[in-house]
PDB file of C-alpha atoms and ligand atoms in Angstrom:
ATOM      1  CA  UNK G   1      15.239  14.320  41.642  1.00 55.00           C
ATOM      2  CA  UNK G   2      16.620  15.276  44.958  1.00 71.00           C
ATOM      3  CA  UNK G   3      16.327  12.100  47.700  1.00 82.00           C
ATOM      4  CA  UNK G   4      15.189  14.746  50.422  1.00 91.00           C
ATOM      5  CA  UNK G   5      12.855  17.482  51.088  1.00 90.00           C
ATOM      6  CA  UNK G   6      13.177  20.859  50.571  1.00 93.00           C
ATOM      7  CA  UNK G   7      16.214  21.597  53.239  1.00 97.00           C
ATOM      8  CA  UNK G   8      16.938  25.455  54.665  1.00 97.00           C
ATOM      9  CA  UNK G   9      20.443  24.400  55.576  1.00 98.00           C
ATOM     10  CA  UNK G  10      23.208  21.679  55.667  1.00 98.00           C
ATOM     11  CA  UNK G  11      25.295  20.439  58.548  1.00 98.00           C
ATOM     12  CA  UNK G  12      28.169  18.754  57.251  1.00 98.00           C
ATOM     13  CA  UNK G  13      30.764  16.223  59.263  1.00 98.00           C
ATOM     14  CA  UNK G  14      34.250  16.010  58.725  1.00 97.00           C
ATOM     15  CA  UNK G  15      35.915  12.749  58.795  1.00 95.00           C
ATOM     16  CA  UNK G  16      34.287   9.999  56.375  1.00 97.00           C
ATOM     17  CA  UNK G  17      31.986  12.729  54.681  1.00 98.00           C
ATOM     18  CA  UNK G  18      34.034  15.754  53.481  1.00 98.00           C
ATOM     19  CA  UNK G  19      37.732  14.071  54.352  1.00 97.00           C
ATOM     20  CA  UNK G  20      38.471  10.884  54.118  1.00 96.00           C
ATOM     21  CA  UNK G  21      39.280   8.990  57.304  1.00 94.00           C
ATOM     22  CA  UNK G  22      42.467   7.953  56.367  1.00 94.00           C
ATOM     23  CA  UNK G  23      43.967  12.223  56.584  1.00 93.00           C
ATOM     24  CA  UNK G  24      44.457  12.228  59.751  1.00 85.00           C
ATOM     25  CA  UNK G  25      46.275   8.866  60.106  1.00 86.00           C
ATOM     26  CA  UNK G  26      48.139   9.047  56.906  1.00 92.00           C
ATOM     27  CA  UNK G  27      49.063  12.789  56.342  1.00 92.00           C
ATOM     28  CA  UNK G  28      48.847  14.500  59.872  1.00 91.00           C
ATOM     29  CA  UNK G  29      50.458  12.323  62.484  1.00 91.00           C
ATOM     30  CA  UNK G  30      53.510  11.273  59.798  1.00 94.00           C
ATOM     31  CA  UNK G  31      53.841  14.910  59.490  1.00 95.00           C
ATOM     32  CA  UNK G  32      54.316  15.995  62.942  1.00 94.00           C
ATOM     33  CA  UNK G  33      57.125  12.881  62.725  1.00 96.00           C
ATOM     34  CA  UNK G  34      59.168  14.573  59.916  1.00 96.00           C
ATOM     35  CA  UNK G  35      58.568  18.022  61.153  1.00 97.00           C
ATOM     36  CA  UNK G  36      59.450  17.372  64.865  1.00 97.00           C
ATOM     37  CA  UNK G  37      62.927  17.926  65.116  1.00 97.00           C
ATOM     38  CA  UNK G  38      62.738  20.950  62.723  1.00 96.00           C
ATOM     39  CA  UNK G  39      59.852  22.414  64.425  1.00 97.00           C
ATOM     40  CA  UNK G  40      61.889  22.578  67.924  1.00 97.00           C
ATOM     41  CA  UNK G  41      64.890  23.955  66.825  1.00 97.00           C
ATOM     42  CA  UNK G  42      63.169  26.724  64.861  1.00 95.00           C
ATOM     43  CA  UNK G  43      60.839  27.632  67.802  1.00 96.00           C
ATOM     44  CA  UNK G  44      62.758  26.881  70.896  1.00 96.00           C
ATOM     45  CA  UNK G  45      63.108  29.835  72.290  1.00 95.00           C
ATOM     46  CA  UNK G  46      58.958  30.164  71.800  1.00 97.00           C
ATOM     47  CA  UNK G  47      57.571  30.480  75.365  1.00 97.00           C
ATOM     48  CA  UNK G  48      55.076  28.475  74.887  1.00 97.00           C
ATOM     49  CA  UNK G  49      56.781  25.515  73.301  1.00 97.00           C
ATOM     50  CA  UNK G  50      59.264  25.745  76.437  1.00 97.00           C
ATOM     51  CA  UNK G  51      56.046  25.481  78.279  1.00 97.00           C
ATOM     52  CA  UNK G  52      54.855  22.120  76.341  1.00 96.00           C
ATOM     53  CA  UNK G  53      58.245  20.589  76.887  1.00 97.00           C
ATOM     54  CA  UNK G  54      58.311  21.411  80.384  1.00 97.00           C
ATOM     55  CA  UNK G  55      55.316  18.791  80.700  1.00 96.00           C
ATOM     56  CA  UNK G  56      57.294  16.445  77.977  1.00 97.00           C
ATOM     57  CA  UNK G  57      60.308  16.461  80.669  1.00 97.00           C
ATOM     58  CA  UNK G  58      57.996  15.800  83.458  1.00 96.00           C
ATOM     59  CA  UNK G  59      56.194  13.206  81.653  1.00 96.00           C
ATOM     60  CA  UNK G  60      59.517  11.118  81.207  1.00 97.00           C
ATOM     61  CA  UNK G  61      60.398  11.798  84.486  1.00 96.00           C
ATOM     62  CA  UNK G  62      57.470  10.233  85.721  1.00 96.00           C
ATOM     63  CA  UNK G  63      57.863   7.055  82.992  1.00 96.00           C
ATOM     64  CA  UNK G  64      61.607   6.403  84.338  1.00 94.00           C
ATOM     65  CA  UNK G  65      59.979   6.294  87.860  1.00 95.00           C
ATOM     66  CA  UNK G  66      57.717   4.491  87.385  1.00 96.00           C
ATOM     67  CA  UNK G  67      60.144   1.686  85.353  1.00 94.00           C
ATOM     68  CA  UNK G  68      58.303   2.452  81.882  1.00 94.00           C
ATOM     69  CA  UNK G  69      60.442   0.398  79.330  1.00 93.00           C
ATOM     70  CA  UNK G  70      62.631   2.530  76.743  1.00 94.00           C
ATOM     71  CA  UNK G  71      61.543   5.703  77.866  1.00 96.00           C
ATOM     72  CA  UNK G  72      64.011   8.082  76.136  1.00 96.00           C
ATOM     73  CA  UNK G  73      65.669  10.063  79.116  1.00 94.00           C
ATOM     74  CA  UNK G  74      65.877  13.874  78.803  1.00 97.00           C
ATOM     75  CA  UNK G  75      69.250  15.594  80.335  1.00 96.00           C
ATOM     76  CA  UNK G  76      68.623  18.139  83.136  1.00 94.00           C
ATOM     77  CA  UNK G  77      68.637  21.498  82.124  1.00 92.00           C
ATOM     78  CA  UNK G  78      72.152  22.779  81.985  1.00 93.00           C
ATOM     79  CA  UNK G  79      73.084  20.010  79.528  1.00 95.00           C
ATOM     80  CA  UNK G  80      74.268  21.538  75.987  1.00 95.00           C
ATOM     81  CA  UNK G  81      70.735  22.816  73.709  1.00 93.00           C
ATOM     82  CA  UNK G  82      71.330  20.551  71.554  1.00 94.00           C
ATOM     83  CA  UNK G  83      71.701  17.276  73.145  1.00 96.00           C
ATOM     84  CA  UNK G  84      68.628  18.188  75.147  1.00 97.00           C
ATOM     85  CA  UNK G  85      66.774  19.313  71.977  1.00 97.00           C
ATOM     86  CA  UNK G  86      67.784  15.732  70.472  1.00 97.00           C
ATOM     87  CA  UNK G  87      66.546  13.538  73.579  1.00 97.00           C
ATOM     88  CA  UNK G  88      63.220  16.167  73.779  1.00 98.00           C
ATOM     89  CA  UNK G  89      62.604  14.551  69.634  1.00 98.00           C
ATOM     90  CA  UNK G  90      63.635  10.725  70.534  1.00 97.00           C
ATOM     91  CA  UNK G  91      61.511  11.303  73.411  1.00 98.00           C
ATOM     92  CA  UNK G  92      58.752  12.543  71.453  1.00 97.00           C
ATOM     93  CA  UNK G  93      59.296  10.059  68.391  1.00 97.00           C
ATOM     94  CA  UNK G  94      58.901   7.321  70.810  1.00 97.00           C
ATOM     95  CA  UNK G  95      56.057   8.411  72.400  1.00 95.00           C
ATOM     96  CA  UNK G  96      54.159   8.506  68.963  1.00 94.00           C
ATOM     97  CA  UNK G  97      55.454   4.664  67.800  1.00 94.00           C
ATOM     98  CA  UNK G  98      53.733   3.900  71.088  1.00 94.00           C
ATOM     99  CA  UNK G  99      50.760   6.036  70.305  1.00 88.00           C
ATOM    100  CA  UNK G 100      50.491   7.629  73.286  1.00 90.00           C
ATOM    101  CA  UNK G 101      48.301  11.193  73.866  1.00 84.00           C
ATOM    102  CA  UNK G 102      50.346  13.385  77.145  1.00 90.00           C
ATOM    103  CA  UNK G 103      49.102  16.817  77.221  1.00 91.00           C
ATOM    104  CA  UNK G 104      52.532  17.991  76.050  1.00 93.00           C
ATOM    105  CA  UNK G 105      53.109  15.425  72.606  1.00 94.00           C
ATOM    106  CA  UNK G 106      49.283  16.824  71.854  1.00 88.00           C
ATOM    107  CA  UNK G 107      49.950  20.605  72.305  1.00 91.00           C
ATOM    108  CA  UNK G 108      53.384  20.440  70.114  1.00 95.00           C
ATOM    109  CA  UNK G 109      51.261  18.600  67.655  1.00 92.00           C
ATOM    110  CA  UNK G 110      48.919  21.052  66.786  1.00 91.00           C
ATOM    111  CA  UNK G 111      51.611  23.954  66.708  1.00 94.00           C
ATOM    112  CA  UNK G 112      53.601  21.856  64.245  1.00 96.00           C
ATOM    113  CA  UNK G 113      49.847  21.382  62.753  1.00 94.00           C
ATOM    114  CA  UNK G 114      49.350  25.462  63.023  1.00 94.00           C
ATOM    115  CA  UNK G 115      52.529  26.098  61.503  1.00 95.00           C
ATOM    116  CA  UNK G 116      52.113  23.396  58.499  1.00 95.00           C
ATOM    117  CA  UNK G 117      48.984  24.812  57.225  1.00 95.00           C
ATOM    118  CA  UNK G 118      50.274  28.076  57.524  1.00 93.00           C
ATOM    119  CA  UNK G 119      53.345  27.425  55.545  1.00 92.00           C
ATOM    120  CA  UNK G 120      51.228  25.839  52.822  1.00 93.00           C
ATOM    121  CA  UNK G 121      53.269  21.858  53.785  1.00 94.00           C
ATOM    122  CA  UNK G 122      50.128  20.888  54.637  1.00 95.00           C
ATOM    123  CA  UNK G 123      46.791  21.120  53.335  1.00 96.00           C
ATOM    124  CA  UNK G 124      43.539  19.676  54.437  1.00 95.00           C
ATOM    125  CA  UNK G 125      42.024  16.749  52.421  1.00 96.00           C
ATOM    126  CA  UNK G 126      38.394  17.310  50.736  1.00 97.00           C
ATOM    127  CA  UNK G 127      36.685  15.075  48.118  1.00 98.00           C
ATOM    128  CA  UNK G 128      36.626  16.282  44.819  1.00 97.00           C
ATOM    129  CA  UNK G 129      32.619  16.918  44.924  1.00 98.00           C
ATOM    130  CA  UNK G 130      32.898  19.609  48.230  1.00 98.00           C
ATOM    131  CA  UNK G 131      33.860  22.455  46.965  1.00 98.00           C
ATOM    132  CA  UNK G 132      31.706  22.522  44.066  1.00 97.00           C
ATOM    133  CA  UNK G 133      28.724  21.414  46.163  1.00 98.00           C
ATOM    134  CA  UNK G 134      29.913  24.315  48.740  1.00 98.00           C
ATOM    135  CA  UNK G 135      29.353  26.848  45.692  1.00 98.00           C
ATOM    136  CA  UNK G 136      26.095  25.538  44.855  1.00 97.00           C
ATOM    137  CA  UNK G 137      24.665  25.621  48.275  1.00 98.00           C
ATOM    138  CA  UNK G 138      25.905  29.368  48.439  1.00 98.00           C
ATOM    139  CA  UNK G 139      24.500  30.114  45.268  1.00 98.00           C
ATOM    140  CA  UNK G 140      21.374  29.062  46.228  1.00 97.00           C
ATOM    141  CA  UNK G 141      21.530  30.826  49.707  1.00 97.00           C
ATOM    142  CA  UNK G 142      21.451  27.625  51.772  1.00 98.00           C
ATOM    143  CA  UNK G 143      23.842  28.512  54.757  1.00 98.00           C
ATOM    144  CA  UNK G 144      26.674  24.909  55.657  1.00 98.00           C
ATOM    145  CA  UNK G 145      28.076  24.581  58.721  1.00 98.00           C
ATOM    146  CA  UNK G 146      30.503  21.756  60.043  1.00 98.00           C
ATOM    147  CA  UNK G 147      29.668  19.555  63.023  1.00 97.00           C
ATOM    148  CA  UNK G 148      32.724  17.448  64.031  1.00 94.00           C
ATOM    149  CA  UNK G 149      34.489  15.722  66.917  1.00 87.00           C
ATOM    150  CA  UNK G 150      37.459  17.972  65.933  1.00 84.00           C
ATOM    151  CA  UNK G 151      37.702  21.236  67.576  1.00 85.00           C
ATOM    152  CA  UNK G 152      36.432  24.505  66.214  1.00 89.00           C
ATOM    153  CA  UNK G 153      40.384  25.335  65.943  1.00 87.00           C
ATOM    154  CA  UNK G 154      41.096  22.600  63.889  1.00 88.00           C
ATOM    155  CA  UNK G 155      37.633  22.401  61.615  1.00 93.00           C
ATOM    156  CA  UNK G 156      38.847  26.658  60.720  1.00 94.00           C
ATOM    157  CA  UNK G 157      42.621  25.691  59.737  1.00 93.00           C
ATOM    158  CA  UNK G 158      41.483  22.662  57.595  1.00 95.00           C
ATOM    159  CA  UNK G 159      38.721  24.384  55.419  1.00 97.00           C
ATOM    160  CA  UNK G 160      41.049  27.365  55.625  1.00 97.00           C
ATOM    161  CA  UNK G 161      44.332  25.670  53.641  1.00 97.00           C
ATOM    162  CA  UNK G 162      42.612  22.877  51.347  1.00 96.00           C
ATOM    163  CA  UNK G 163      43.878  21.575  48.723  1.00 91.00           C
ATOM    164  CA  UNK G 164      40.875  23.670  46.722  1.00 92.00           C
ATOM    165  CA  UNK G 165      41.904  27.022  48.441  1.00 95.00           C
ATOM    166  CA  UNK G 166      40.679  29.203  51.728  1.00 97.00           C
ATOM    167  CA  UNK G 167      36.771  27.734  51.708  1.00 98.00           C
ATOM    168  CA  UNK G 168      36.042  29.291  55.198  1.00 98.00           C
ATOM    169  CA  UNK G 169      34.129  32.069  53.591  1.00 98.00           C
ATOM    170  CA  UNK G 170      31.746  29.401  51.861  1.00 98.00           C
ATOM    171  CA  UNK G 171      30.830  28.078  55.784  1.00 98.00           C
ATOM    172  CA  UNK G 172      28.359  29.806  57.937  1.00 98.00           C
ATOM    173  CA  UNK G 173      29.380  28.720  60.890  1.00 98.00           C
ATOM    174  CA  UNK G 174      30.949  25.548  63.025  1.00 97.00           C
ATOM    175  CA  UNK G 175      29.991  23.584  65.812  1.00 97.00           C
ATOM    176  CA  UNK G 176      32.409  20.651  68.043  1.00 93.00           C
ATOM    177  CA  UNK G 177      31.385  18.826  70.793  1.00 91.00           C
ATOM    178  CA  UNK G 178      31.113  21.514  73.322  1.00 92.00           C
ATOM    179  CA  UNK G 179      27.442  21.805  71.834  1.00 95.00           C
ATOM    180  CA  UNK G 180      27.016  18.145  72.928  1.00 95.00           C
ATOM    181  CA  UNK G 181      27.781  14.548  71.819  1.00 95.00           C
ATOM    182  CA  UNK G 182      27.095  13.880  68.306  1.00 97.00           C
ATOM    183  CA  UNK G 183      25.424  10.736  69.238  1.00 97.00           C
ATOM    184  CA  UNK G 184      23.327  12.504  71.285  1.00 98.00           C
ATOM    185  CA  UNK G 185      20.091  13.809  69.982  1.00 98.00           C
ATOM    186  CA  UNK G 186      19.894  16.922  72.259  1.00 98.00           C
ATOM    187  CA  UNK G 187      23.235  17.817  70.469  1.00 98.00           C
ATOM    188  CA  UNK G 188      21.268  18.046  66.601  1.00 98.00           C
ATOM    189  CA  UNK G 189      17.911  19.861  68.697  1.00 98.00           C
ATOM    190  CA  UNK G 190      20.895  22.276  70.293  1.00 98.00           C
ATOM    191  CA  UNK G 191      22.460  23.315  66.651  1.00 98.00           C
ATOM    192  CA  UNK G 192      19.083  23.583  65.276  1.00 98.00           C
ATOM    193  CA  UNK G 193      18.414  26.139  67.997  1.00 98.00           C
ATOM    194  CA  UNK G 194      21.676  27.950  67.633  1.00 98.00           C
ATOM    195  CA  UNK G 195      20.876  28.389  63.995  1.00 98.00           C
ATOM    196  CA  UNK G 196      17.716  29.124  64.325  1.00 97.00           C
ATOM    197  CA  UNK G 197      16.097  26.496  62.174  1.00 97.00           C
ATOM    198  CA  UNK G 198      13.503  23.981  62.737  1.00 97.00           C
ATOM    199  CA  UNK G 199      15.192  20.555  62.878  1.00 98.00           C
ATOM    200  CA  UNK G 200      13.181  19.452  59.602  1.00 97.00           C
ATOM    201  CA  UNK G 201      14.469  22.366  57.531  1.00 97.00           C
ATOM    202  CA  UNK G 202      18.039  20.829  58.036  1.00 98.00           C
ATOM    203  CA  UNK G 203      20.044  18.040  56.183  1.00 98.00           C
ATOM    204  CA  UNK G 204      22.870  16.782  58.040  1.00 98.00           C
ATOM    205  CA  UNK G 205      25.608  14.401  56.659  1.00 98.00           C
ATOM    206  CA  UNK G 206      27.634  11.985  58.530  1.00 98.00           C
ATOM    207  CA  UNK G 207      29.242   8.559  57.730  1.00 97.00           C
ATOM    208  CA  UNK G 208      28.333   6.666  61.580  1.00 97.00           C
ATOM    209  CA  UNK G 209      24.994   5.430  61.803  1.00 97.00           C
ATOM    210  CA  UNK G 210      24.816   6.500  65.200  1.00 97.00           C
ATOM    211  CA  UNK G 211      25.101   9.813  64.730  1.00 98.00           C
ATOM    212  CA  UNK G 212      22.518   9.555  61.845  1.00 98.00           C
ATOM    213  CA  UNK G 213      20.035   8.258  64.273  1.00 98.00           C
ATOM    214  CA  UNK G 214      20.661  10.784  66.907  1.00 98.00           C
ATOM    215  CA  UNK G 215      19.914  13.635  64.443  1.00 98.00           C
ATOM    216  CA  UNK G 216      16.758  11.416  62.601  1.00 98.00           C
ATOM    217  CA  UNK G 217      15.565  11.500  66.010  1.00 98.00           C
ATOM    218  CA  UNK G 218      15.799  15.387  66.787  1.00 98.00           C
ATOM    219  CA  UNK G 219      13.799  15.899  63.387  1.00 98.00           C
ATOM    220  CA  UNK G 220      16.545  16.332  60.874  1.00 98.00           C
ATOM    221  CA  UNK G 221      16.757  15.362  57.981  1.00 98.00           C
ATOM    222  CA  UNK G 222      19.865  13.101  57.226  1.00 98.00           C
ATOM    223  CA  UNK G 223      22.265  11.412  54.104  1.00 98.00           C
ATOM    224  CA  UNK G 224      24.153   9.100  55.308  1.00 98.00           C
ATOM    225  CA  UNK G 225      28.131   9.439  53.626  1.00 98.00           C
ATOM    226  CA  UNK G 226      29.804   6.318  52.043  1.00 98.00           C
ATOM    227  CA  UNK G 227      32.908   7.395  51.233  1.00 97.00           C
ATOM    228  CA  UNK G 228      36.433   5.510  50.374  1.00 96.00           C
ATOM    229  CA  UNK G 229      38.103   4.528  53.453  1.00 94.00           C
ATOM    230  CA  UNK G 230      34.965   4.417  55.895  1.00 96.00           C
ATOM    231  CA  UNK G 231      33.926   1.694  58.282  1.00 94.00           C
ATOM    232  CA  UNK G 232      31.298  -0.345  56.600  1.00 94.00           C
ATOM    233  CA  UNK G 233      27.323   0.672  57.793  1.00 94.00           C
ATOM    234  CA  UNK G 234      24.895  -2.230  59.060  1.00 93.00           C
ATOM    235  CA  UNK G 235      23.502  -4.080  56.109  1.00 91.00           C
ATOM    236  CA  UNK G 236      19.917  -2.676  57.313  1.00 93.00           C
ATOM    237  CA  UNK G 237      19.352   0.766  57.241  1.00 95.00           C
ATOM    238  CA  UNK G 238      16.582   2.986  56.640  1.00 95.00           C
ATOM    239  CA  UNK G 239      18.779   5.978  55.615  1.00 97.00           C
ATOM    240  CA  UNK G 240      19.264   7.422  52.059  1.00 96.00           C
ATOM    241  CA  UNK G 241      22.958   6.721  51.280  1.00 96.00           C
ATOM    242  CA  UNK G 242      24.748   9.045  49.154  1.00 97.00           C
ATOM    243  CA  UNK G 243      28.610   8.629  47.490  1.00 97.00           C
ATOM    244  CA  UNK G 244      28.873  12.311  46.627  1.00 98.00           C
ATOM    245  CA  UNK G 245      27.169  15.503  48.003  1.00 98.00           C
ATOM    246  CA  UNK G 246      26.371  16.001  44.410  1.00 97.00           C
ATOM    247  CA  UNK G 247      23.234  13.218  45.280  1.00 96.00           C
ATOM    248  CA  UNK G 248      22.192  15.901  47.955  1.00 96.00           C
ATOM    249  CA  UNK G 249      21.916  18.663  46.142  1.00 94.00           C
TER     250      UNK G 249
HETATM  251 MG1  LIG W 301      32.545  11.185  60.442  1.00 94.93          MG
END
């Protein structure tokens, strides 16, 4: 026996229901560490990587000035490729230890991201129970789209290189936070909309509590995801909790 109603469609978060948590910190971010300094020299005549380290260069500028300590220094153009190319990665490699986010680390992250998935290094993380509950929820009809903090970019190239395969063609449709906060109720009444649903006829799964609220209180329907890895709930709850999306089905 299912633990909900009747549901006409499924919203589905990322991190903590379909991935665990622990992807991005464990797999993503050491990979743009290993594939830094081979990413530059393969694409450093690419305009737009010239562009990102532009604002890398000004960025340490702007540390030296302003007496940042161990800011690795990058040589004024002019300098040989390659000892700029070198200082551009200890820059860069320093700037993650110290888990910084400049506009210009973040950009050459997701191309070394882009390029990873593409080349088939990287592939996103899924519990073993998604795809299968993807296939059922097609075979029944029941459209499931993706609602995450991630951006619509970055939802596509995970479900599109997974460790199961291409799944984008099992996913109706995706939504990030330019819909709206996803603590925000307005956000869950806004999808609903966009869908064209009623709020009732959806089940939405998400491991924060807050975010299970939020969409409780625009009329959905909601499982809330305990997965490996997650931050633990409040002991008192009054949301069905589910391990697998097999106990949604
Ligand atoms: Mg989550």
């Amino acid at each position: 026996m299912s633990k909900f109603d009747r549901y006409a469609a499924v919203v589905l978060d990322i991190e903590g229901t379909t991935t665990a948590i622990s992807f991005v910190y464990d797999q993503l971010f050491p990979y743009a560490r290993r594939a830094m300094n081979r990413f530059l020299t393969n694409s450093w005549r690419d305009p737009g990587v010239q562009g990102d380290l532009h604002l890398v260069e000004e960025q340490a500028a702007t540390d030296l000035t302003e007496g940042v300590e161990g800011v690795p220094v990058i040589p004024p153009r002019g300098e040989a490729e390659e000892v700029r190319r070198e200082a551009f990665v200890a820059n860069l490699l320093w700037q993650m230890d110290n888990d910084r986010k400049t506009t210009g680390l973040k950009a050459l992250q997701g191309r070394i991201w882009v390029a990873g998935y593409r080349d088939g290094a990287l592939r996103g993380h899924l519990f073993d129970d998604v795809e299968p509950a993807l296939a059922e929820w097609n075979g029944r009809g029941v459209p499931v789209y993706i609602y995450s903090s991630g951006s619509v970019a970055a939802q596509k190239l995970l479900f599109g290189h997974t460790e199961a395969g291409d799944l984008t063609s099992m996913l109706a449709g995706y939504f990030d936070t330019t819909v709206g906060n996803k603590r925000a109720s307005q956000s869950y009444v806004a999808i609903a909309g966009a869908i064209d649903r009623r709020p009732r006829d959806l089940l939405f799964v998400t491991d924060r509590i807050e975010e299970a609220r939020a969409a409780r209180q625009a009329g959905l329907q909601v499982a809330l995801s305990v997965r490996p890895g997650n931050a633990p709930l409040p002991r008192e709850h009054s949301f069905p909790v589910v391990r697998s999306l097999e106990e949604t089905l």
